[in-house]
Structure formats: structure tokens, C-alpha cells
Backbone as a ProteinNet text record, in pm:
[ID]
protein_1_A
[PRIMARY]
XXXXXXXXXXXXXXXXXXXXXXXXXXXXXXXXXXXXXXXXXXXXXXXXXXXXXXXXXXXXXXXXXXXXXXXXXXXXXXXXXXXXXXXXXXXXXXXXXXXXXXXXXXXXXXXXXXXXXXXXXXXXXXXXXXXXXXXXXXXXXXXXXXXXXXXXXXXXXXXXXXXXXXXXXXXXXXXXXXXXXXXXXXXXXXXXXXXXXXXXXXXXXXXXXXXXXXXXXXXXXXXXXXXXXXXXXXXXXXXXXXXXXXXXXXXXXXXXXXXXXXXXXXXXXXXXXX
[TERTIARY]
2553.2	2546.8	2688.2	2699.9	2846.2	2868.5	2907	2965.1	2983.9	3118.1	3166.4	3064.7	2968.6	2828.7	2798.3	2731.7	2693.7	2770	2928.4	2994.3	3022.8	2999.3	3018.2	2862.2	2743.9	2644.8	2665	2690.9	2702	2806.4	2894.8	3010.2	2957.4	2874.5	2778.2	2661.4	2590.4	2524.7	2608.8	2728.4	2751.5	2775.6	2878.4	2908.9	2795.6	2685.4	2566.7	2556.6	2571.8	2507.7	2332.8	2275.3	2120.9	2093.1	1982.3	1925.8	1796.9	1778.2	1667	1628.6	1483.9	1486.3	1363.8	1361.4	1324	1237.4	1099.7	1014	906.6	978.5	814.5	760.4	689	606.6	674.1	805.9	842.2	897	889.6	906.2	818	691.2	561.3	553.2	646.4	603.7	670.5	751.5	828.3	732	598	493	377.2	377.5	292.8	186.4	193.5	152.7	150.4	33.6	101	150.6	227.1	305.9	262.4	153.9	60.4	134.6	281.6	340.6	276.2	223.2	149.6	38.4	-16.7	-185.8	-155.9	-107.7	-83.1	-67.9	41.1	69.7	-32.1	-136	-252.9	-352.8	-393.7	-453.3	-475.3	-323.6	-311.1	-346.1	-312.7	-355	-511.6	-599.3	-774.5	-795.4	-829.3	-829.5	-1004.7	-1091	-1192.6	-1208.3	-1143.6	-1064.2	-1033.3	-944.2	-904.1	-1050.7	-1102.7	-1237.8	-1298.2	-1311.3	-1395.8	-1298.9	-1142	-1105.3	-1053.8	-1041.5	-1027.4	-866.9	-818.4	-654.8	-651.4	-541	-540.2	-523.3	-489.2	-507.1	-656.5	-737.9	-820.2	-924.3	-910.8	-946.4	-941.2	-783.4	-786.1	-804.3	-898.6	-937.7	-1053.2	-1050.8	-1124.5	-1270.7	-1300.5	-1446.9	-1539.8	-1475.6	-1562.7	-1643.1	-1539.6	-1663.7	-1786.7	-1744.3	-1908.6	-1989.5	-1933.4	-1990.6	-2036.7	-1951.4	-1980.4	-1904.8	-2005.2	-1928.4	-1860.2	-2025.3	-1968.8	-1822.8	-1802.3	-1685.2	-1527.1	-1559.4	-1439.4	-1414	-1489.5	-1472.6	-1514.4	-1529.6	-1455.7	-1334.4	-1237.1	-1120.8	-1061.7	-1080.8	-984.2	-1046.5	-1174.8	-1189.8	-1147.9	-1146.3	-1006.6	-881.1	-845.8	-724.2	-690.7	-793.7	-768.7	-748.2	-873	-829.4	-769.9	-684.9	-557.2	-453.2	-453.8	-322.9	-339.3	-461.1	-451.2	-414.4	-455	-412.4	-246.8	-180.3	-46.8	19.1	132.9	210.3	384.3	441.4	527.8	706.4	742.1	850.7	946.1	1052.4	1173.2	1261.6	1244.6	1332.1	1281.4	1170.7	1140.9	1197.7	1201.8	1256.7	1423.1	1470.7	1647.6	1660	1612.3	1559.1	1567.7	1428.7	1463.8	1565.1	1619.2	1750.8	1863.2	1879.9	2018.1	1946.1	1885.2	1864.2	1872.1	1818.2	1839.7	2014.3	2037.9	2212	2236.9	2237.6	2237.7	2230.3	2258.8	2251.7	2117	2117.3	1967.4	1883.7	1874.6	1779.4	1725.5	1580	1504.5	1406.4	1436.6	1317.3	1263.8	1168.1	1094.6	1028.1	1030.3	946.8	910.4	757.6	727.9	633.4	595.8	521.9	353.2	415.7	304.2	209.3	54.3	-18.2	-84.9	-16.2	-55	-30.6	44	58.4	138.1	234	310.1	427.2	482.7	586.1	522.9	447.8	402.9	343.8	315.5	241.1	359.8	489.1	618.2	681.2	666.2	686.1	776.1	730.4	814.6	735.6	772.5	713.9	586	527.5	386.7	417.2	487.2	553.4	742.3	711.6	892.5	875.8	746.1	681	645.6	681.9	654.3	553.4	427.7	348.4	292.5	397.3	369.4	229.6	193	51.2	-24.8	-43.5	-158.6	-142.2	-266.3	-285.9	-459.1	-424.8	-531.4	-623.6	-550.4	-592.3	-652.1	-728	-762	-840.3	-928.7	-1024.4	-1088.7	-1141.8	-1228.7	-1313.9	-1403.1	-1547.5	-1525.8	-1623.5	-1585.8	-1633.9	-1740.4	-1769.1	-1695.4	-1640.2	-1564.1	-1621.7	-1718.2	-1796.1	-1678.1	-1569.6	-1497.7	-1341.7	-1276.7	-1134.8	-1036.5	-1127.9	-1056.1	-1058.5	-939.9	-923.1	-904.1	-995.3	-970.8	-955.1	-912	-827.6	-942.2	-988.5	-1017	-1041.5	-1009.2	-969.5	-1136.4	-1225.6	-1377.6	-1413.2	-1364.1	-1443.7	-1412.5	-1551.3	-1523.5	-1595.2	-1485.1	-1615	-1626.1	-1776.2	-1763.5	-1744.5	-1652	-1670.2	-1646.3	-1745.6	-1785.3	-1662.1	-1613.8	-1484.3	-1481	-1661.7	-1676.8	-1644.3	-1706	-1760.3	-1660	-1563.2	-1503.8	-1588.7	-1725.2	-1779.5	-1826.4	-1784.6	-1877.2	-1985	-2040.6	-2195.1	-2197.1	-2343	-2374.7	-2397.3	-2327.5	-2295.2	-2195.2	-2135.7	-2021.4	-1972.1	-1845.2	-1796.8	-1838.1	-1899.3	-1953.7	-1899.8	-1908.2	-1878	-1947.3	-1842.4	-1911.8	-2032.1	-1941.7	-2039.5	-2189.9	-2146.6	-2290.7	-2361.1	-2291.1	-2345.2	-2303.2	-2311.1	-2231.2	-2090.5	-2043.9	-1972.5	-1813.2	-1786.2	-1637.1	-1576.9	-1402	-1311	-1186	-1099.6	-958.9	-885.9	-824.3	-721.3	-604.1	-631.9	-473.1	-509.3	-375.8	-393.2	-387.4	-476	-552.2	-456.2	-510.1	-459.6	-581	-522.2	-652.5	-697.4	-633.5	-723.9	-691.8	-795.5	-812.2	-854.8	-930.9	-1002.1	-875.5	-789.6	-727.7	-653.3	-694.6	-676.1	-567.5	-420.5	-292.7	-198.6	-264.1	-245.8	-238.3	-234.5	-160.1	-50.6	-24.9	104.7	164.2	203.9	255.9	325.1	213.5	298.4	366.1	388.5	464	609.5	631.9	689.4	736.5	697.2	758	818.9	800.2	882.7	1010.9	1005.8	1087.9	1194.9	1185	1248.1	1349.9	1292.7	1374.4	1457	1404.8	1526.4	1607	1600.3	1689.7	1805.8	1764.6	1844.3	1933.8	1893.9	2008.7	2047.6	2064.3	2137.8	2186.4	2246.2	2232.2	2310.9	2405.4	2475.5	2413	2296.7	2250.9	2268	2260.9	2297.9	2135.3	2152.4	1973.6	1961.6	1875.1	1827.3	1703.9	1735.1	1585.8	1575.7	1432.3	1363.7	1226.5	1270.9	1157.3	1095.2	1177.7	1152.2	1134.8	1043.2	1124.4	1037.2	1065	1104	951	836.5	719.1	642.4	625.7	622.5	710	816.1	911	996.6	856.9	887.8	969.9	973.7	1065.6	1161.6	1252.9	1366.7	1413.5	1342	1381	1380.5	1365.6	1368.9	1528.2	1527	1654.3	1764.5	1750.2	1833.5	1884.4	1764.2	1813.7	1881.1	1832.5	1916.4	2009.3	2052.5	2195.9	2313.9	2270.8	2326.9	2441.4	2464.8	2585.9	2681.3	2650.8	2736.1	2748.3	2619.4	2662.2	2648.2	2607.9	2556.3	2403.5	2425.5	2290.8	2310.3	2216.4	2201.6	2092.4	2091.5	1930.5	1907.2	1821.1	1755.8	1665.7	1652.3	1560.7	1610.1	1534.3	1568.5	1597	1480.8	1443.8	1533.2	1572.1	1638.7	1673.3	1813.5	1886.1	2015.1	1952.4	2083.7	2072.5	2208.6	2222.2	2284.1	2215.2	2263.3	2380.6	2491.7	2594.8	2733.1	2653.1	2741	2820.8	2711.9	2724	2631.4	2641	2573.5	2627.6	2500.3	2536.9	2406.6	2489.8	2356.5	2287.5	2231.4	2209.5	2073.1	2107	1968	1903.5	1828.7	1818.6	1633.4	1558.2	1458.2	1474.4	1383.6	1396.8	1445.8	1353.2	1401.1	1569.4	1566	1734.7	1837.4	1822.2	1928.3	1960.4	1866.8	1848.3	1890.7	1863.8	1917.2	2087	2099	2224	2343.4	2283.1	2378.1	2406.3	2272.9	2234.6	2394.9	2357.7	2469.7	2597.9	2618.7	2767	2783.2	2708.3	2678.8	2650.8	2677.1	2689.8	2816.9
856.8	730.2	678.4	672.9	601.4	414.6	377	265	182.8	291.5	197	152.3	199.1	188.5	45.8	49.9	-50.6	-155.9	-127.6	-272.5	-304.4	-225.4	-254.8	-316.7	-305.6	-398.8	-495.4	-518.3	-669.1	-765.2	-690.2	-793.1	-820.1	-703	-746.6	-905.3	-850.7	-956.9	-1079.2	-1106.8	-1224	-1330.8	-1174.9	-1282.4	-1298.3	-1264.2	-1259.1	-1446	-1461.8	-1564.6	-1542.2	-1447.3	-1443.1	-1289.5	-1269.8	-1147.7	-1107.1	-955.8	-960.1	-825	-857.2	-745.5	-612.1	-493.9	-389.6	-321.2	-347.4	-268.3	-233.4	-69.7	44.3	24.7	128.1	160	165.8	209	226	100.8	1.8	-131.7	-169.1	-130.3	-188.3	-98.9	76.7	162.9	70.7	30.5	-92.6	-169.7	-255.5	-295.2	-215.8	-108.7	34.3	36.8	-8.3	86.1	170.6	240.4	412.1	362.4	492.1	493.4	615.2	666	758.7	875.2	922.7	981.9	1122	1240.6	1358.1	1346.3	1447.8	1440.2	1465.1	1513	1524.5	1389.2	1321.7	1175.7	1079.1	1153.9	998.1	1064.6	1169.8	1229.3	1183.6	1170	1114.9	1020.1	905.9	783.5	752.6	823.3	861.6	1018.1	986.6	1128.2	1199.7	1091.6	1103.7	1143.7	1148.8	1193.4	1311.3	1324.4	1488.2	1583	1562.4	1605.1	1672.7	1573.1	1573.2	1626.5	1676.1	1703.9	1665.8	1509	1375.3	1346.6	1351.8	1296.9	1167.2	1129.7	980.9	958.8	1044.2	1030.3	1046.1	1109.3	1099.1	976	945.1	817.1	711	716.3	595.8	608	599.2	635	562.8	455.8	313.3	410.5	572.6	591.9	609.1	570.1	588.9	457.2	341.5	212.8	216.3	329.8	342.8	411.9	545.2	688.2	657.6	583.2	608.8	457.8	364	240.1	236.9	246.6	268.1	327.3	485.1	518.9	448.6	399	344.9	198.8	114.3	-9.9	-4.8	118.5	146.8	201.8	251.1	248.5	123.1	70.7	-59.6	-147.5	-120.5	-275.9	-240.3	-146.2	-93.3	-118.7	-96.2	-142.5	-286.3	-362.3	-502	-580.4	-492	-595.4	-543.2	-394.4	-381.8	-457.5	-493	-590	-764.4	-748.1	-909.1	-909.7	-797	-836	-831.8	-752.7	-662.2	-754.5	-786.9	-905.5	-842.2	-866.3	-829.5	-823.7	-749.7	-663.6	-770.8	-780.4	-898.1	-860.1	-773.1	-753.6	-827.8	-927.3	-952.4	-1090.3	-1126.8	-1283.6	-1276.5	-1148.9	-1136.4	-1164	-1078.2	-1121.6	-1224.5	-1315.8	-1460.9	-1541.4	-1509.3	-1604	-1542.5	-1425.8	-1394.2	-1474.7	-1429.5	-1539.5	-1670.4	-1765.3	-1863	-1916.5	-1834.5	-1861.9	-1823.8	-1819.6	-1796.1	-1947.4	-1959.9	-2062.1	-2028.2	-1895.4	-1849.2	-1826.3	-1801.4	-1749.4	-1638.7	-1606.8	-1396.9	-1413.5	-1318.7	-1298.5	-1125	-1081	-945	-908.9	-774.1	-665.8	-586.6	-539.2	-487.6	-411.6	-210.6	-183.9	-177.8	-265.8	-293.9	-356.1	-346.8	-423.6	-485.6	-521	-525.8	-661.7	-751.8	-946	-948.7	-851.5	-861.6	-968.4	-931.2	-1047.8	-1216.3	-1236.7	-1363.9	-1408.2	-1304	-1339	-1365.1	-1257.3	-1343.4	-1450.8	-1524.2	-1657.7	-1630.2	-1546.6	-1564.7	-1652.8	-1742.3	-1816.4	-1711.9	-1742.5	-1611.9	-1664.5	-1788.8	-1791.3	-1762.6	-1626.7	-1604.7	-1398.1	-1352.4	-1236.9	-1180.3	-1053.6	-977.6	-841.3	-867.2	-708.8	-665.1	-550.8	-473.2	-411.8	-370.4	-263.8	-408.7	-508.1	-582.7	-587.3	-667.4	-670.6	-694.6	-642.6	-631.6	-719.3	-847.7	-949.8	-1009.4	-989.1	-1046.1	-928.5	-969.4	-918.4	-921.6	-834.4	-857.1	-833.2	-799.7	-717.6	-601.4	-513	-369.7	-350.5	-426.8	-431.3	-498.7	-603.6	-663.7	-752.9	-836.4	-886	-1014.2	-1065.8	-1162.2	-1079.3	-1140.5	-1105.9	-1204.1	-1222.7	-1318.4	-1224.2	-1269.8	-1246.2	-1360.2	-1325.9	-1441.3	-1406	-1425.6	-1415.2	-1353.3	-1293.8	-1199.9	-1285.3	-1394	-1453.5	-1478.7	-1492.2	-1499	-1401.5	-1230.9	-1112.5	-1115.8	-1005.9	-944.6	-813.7	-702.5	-591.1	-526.8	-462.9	-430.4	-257.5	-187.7	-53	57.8	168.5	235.4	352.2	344.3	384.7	541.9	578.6	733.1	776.8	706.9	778.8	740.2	618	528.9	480.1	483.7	407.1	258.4	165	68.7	7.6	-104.8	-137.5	-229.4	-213.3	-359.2	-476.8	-621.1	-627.7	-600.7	-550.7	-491.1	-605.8	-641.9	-760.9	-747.3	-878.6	-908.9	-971.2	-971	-1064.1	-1181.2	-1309.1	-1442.1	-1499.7	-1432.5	-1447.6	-1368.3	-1233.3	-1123.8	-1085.2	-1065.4	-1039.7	-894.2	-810.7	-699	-671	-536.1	-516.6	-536.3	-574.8	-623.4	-509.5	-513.1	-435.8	-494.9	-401.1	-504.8	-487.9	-565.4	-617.9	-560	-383.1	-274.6	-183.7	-149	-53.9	88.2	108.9	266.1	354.9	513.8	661.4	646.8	666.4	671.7	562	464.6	320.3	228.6	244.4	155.7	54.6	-9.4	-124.1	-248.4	-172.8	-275.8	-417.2	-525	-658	-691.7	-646.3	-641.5	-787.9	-942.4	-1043.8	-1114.8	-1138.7	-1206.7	-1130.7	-982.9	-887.1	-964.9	-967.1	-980.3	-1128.9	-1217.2	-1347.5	-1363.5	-1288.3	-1268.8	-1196.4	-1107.1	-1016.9	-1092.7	-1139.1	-1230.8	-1374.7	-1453.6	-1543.8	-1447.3	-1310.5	-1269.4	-1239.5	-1202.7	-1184.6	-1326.8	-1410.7	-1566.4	-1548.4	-1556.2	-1553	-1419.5	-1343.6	-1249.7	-1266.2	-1335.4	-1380.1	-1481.4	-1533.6	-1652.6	-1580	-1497.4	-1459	-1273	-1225.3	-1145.6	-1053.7	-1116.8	-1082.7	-1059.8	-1066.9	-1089.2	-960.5	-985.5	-817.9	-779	-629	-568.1	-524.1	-502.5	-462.7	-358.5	-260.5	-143.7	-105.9	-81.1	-85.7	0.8	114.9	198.8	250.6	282.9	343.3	463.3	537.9	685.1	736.6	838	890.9	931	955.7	1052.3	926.6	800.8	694.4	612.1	640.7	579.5	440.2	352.4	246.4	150.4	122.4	42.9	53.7	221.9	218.4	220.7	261.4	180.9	34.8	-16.4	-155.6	-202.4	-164.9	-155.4	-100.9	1.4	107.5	-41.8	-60.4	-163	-305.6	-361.1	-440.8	-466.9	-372.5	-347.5	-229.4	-220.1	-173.6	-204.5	-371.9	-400.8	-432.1	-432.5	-406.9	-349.7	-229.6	-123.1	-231.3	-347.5	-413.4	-366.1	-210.8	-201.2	-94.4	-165.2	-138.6	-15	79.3	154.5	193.9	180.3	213.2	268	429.5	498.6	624.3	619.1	776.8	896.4	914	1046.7	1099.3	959.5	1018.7	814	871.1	765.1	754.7	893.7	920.1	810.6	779.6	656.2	733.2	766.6	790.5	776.8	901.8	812.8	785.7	781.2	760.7	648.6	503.7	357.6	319.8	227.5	190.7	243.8	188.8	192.4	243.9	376.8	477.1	430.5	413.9	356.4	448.4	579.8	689.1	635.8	549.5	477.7	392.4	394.1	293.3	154.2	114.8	-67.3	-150	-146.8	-238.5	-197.7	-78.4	-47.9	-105.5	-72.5	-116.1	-255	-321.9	-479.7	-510.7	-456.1	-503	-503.6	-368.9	-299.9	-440.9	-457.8	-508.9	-668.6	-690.7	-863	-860.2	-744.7	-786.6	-785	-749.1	-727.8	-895	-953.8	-1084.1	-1189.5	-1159	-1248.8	-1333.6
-1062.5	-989.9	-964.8	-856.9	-793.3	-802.5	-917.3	-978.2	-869.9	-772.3	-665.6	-571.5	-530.7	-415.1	-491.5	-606.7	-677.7	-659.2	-658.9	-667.6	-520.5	-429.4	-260.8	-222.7	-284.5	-292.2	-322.8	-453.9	-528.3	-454.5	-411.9	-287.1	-160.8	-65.7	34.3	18.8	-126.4	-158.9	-144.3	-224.1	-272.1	-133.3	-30	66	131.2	146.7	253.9	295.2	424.6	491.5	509.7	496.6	522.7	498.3	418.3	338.9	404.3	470.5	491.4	433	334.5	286.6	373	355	401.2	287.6	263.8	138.1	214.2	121.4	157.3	-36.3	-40.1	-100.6	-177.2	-261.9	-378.8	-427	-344.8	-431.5	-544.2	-512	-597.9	-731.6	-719.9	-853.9	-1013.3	-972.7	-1074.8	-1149	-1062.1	-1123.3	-1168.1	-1137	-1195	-1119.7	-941.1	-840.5	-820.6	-764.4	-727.9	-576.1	-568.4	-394.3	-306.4	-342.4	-276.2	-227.2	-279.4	-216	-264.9	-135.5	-159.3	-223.7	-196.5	-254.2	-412.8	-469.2	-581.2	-664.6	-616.7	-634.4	-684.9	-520.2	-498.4	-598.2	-622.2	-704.3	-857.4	-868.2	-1035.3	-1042.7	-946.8	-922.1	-907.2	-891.8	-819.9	-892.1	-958.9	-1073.3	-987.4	-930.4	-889.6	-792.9	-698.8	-538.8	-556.8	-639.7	-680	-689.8	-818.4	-784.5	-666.2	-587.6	-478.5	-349.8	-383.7	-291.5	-172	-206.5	-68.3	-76.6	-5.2	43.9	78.9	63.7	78.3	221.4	312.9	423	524.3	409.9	472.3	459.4	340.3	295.6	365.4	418.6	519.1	630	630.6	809.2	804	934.2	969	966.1	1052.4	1047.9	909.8	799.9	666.7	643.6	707.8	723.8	790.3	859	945.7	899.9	866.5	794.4	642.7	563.5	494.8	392.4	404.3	365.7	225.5	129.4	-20.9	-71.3	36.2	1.7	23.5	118.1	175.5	110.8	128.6	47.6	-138.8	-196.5	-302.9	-319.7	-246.8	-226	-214	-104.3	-60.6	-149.7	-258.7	-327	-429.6	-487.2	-616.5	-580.1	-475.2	-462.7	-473.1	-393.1	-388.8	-525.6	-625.8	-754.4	-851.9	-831.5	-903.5	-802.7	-704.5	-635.5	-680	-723.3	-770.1	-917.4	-989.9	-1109.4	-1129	-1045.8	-1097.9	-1045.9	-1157.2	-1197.3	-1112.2	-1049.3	-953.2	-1091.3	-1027.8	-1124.8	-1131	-1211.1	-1195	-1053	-993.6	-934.9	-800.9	-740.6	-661.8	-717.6	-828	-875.1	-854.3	-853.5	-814.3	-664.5	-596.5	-430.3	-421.3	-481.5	-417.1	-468.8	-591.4	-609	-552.7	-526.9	-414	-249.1	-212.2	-85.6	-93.3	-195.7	-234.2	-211.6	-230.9	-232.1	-114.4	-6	148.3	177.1	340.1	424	499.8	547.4	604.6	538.5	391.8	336.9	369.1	270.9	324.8	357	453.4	547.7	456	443.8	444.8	540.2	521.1	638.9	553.2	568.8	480.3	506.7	498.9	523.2	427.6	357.1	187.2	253.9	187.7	222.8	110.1	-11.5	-140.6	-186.6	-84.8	-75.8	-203.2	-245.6	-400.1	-370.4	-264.8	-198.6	-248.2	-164.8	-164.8	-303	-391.3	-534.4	-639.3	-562.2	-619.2	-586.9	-493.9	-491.3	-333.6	-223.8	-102.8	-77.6	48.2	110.8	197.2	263.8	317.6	480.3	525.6	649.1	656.3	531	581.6	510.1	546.5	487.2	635.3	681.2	787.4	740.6	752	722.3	857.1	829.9	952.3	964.4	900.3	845.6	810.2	844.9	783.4	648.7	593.2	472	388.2	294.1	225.6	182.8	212.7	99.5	246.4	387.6	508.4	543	623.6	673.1	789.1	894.4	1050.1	1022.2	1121.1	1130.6	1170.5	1135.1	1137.8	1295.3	1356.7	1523.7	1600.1	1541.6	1645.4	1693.1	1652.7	1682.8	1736.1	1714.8	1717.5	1693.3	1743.5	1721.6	1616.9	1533.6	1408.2	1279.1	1244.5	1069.9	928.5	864.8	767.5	658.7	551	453.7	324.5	241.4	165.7	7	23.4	-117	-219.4	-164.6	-175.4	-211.1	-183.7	-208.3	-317.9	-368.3	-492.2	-465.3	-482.4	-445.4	-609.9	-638.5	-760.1	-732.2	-782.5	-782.5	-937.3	-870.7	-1006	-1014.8	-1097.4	-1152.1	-1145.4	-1232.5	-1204.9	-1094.1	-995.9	-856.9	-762.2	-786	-691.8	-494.9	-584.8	-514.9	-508.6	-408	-394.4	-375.7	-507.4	-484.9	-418.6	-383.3	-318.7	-361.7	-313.2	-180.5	-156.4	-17.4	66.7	152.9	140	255.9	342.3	432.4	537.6	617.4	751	854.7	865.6	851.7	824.2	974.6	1079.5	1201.2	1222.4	1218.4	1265.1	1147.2	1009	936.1	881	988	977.8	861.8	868.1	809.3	804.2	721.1	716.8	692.8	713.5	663.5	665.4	554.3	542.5	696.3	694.7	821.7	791.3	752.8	759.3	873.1	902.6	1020.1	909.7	990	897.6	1006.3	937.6	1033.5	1142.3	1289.1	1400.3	1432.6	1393.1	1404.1	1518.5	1572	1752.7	1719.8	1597.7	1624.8	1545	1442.3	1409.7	1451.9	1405.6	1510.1	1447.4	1527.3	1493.1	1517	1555.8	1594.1	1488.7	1377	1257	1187.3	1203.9	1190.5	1349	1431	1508.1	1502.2	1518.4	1479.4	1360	1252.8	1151.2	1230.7	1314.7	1348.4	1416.9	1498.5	1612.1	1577.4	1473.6	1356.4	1330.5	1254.7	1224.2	1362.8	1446.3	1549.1	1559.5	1578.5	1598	1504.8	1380.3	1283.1	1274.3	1291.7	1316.6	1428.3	1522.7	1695.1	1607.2	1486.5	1466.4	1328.8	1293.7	1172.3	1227.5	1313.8	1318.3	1202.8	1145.3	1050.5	877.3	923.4	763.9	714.4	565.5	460.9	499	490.3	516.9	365	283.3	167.1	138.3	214.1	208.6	72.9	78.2	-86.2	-80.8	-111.1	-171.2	0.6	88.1	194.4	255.4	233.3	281.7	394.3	403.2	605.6	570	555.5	602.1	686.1	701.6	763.5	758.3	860.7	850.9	946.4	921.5	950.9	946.4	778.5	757.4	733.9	736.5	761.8	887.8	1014.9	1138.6	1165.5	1103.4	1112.3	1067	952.5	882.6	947.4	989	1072.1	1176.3	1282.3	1378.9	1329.9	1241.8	1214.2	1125.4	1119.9	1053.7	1139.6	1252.2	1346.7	1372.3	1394.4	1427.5	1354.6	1213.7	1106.7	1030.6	1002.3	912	741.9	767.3	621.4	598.8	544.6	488.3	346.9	289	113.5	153.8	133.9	87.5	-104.4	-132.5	-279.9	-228.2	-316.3	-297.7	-398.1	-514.3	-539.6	-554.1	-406	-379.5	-199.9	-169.7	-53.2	47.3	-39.3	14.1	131.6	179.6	287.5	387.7	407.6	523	660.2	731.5	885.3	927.1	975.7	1045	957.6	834.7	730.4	725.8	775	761.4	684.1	587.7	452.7	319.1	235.2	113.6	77.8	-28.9	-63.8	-197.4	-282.3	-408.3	-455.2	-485.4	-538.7	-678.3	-656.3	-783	-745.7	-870.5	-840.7	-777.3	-749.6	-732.3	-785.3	-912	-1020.4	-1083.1	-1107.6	-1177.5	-1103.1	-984.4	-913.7	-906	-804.3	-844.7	-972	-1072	-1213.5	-1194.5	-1195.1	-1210.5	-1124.6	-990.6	-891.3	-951.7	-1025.7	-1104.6	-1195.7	-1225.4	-1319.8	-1277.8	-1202.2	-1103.2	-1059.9	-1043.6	-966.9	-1067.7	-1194.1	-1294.2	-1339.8
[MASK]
++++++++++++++++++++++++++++++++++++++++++++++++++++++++++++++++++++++++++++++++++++++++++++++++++++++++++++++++++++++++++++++++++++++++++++++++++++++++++++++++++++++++++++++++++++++++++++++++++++++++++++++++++++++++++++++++++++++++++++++++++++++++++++++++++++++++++++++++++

């Protein structure tokens, strides 16, 4: 681990006029999420999946609400109430006190759909989810083009089977079947209009801070969203942090590489900034 990277972070941080951070999936392994990375990965994570031979890609795919409800909303309702229970790592409480110390304050982008941001205390009008989120919900017909918020469900699922019993979230209008409000693999029906007005907030504030430090977190290239995001806005200054373990190459050879977990680093840089 290169000391100096670490201490060319902690000086980015300090001077930062406005922080915006960049989290994929390896932000959340810190709180003892899985990050679904390879079937192997998701496997360990769904010991029951393995079994049966199911990928996590195939899993997510919007046609199992139709085909096959139980299966699918025992997935996403296991997920939902390991995301409510799981208590968010310190390193999301360093985040908000380095932004705190800004004039602009942080904005996130985030391809998570796990609401860990906001359960750490971001504001949820200064939170960009690109992919939707879990904790909101449509109708699986479409019966309406609204989404409402998830906070009422409870799905019960059987641990053996990782199937869901009945009852299955419903649509408050038709009656019909609900589903979470993430953009799945293949998915045409997803109602992408509460990601967007998040996205489009973030845009404004980005037009007035263009200088802010970028902070990518747990990002890596097999959907590689949120390091294009990052990539672009840190373009014009080359103020970008990446953390990532497994592959922290910075393009170009502008940035700051930091091959390191979430939490370590954030620690590591805390203390530089003490």
C-alpha cells in the first residue's frame, strides 16, 4: 500500500469545497452484505440457489414476477429485510463528516439499491439511485405509473427453499402484483421516474460545484456504472479518489489509486485528517 496515495487523499479531502461520493457494491461488504460478485460469490451468499443451480443474474430478471412469483419475491424479500436490519459501517459516518466540512456539501450516486446511504443519516433528497431501490415499489402490470415506498411490506420467506409465502406485495390500486422499483437484467417495465428526479437534482448541483473531490467506493467494471459517472465528473480535474481492492486502476493515469476495502481506507485517510 502506497502511504503517499493515502496522504494525496487526505489533502484532496481536506481542501474539498464539495464531495461527491461514487458507491457500487463493495461499499455495503464492510456491513456484511454480499456484493454478488460471480456465481460463486452469490452462491455463498444463497447456499439454496447454489443447489438449484440459479445465478444471480438470472434471478433478476423482472419475468420471474410473472412466471414464477414465490421465487422472485423470496429473493428481493430476503433481501429487503437483511437491508433493514444491517446497521451501515463507520465509514459512511466519515463521509458525512468530511462533507460536513465543505461549503457544498455530498451529494451520492449510487448503483446500490439497499437505502444504506440514507439509513446512515444522508439526507434521501441529496442520494442519487441509479438502479432504483428496494425499499419502493410499482405494479408488476402497470396498472399506474406510480411508485410508492415499501415501508408497510413484510414478505415472509422460507429460508430452506428461499421461497416466498403468501401474502405477496400487492398493488394498492388493481390488486395485482407488486414488485420492487429496481431496474432488473431485460427490464422494459421498470418505472425509472423517481431515479431520474434524483439524477436530475444531482445534475444542478454538480453545474454549481464542478470542482468537487469525487470519492468512488467499491466500484468495479463488470457493470460499470458508477465508475463512469466518476470518470465524468472528475474529468476536469483529475480530483478522483478510487477504493477498490480488486481493481483500482485509474484511467489515463489521473487519480488516486487506493487498492484497499471501504472501510480501511476511509479509516486509514480519517486518520491522516486528524
Amino acid at each position: 500500500m502506497n502511504e503517499a496515495e493515502l496522504a494525496r487523499a487526505a489533502e484532496l479531502i481536506a481542501g474539498a469545497d464539495a464531495l461527491l461520493v461514487c458507491a457500487g457494491a463493495g461499499m455495503g461488504v464492510d456491513s456484511g452484505l454480499p456484493d454478488f460478485r460471480g456465481d460463486e460469490g452469490f452462491w455463498r451468499a444463497y447456499p439454496p440457489y447454489a443447489r438449484l443451480g440459479i445465478s444471480f443474474v438470472e434471478l433478476a430478471d423482472p419475468e420471474h414476477f410473472a412466471s414464477d412469483p414465490e421465487l422472485a419475491w423470496g429473493f428481493y424479500g430476503h433481501r429487503l429485510g437483511l437491508y433493514r436490519k444491517t446497521v451501515p459501517h463507520h465509514g459512511f459516518q466519515l463521509l458525512r463528516e468530511w462533507g460536513a466540512r465543505t461549503t457544498g456539501g455530498t451529494w451520492v450516486f449510487t448503483s446500490n439499491v439497499d437505502g444504506q446511504f440514507q439509513r446512515a443519516g444522508f439526507p434521501a433528497d441529496r442520494v442519487a439511485e441509479v438502479h432504483g431501490s428496494i425499499h419502493h415499489l410499482q405494479c408488476l402490470d402497470r396498472c399506474r405509473d406510480e411508485i410508492w415506498p415499501a415501508g408497510d411490506v413484510d414478505v415472509e420467506v422460507d429460508e430452506a427453499t428461499m421461497r416466498a409465502r403468501h401474502p405477496l406485495p400487492s398493488c394498492p390500486e388493481c390488486g395485482g402484483l407488486a414488485r420492487p422499483n429496481i431496474l432488473m437484467f431485460g427490464d422494459y417495465d421498470w418505472l425509472g421516474q423517481r431515479s431520474q428526479q434524483q439524477l436530475d437534482r444531482l445534475q444542478e448541483w454538480r453545474r454549481a460545484h464542478r470542482a468537487a473531490v469525487v470519492l468512488e467506493l467499491g466500484a468495479g467494471t463488470a457493470v460499470p456504472t458508477v465508475r463512469r459517472q466518476a470518470e465524468l465528473a472528475s474529468a476536469g480535474t483529475g480530483a478522483l479518489i478510487r477504493i477498490n481492492p480488486r481493481e483500482p486502476e485509474v484511467r489515463h493515469g489521473r487519480g488516486i489509486e487506493l487498492p484497499l476495502p471501504a472501510l480501511d481506507a476511509l479509516s486509514r485517510i480519517a486518520e491522516l485528517l486528524r
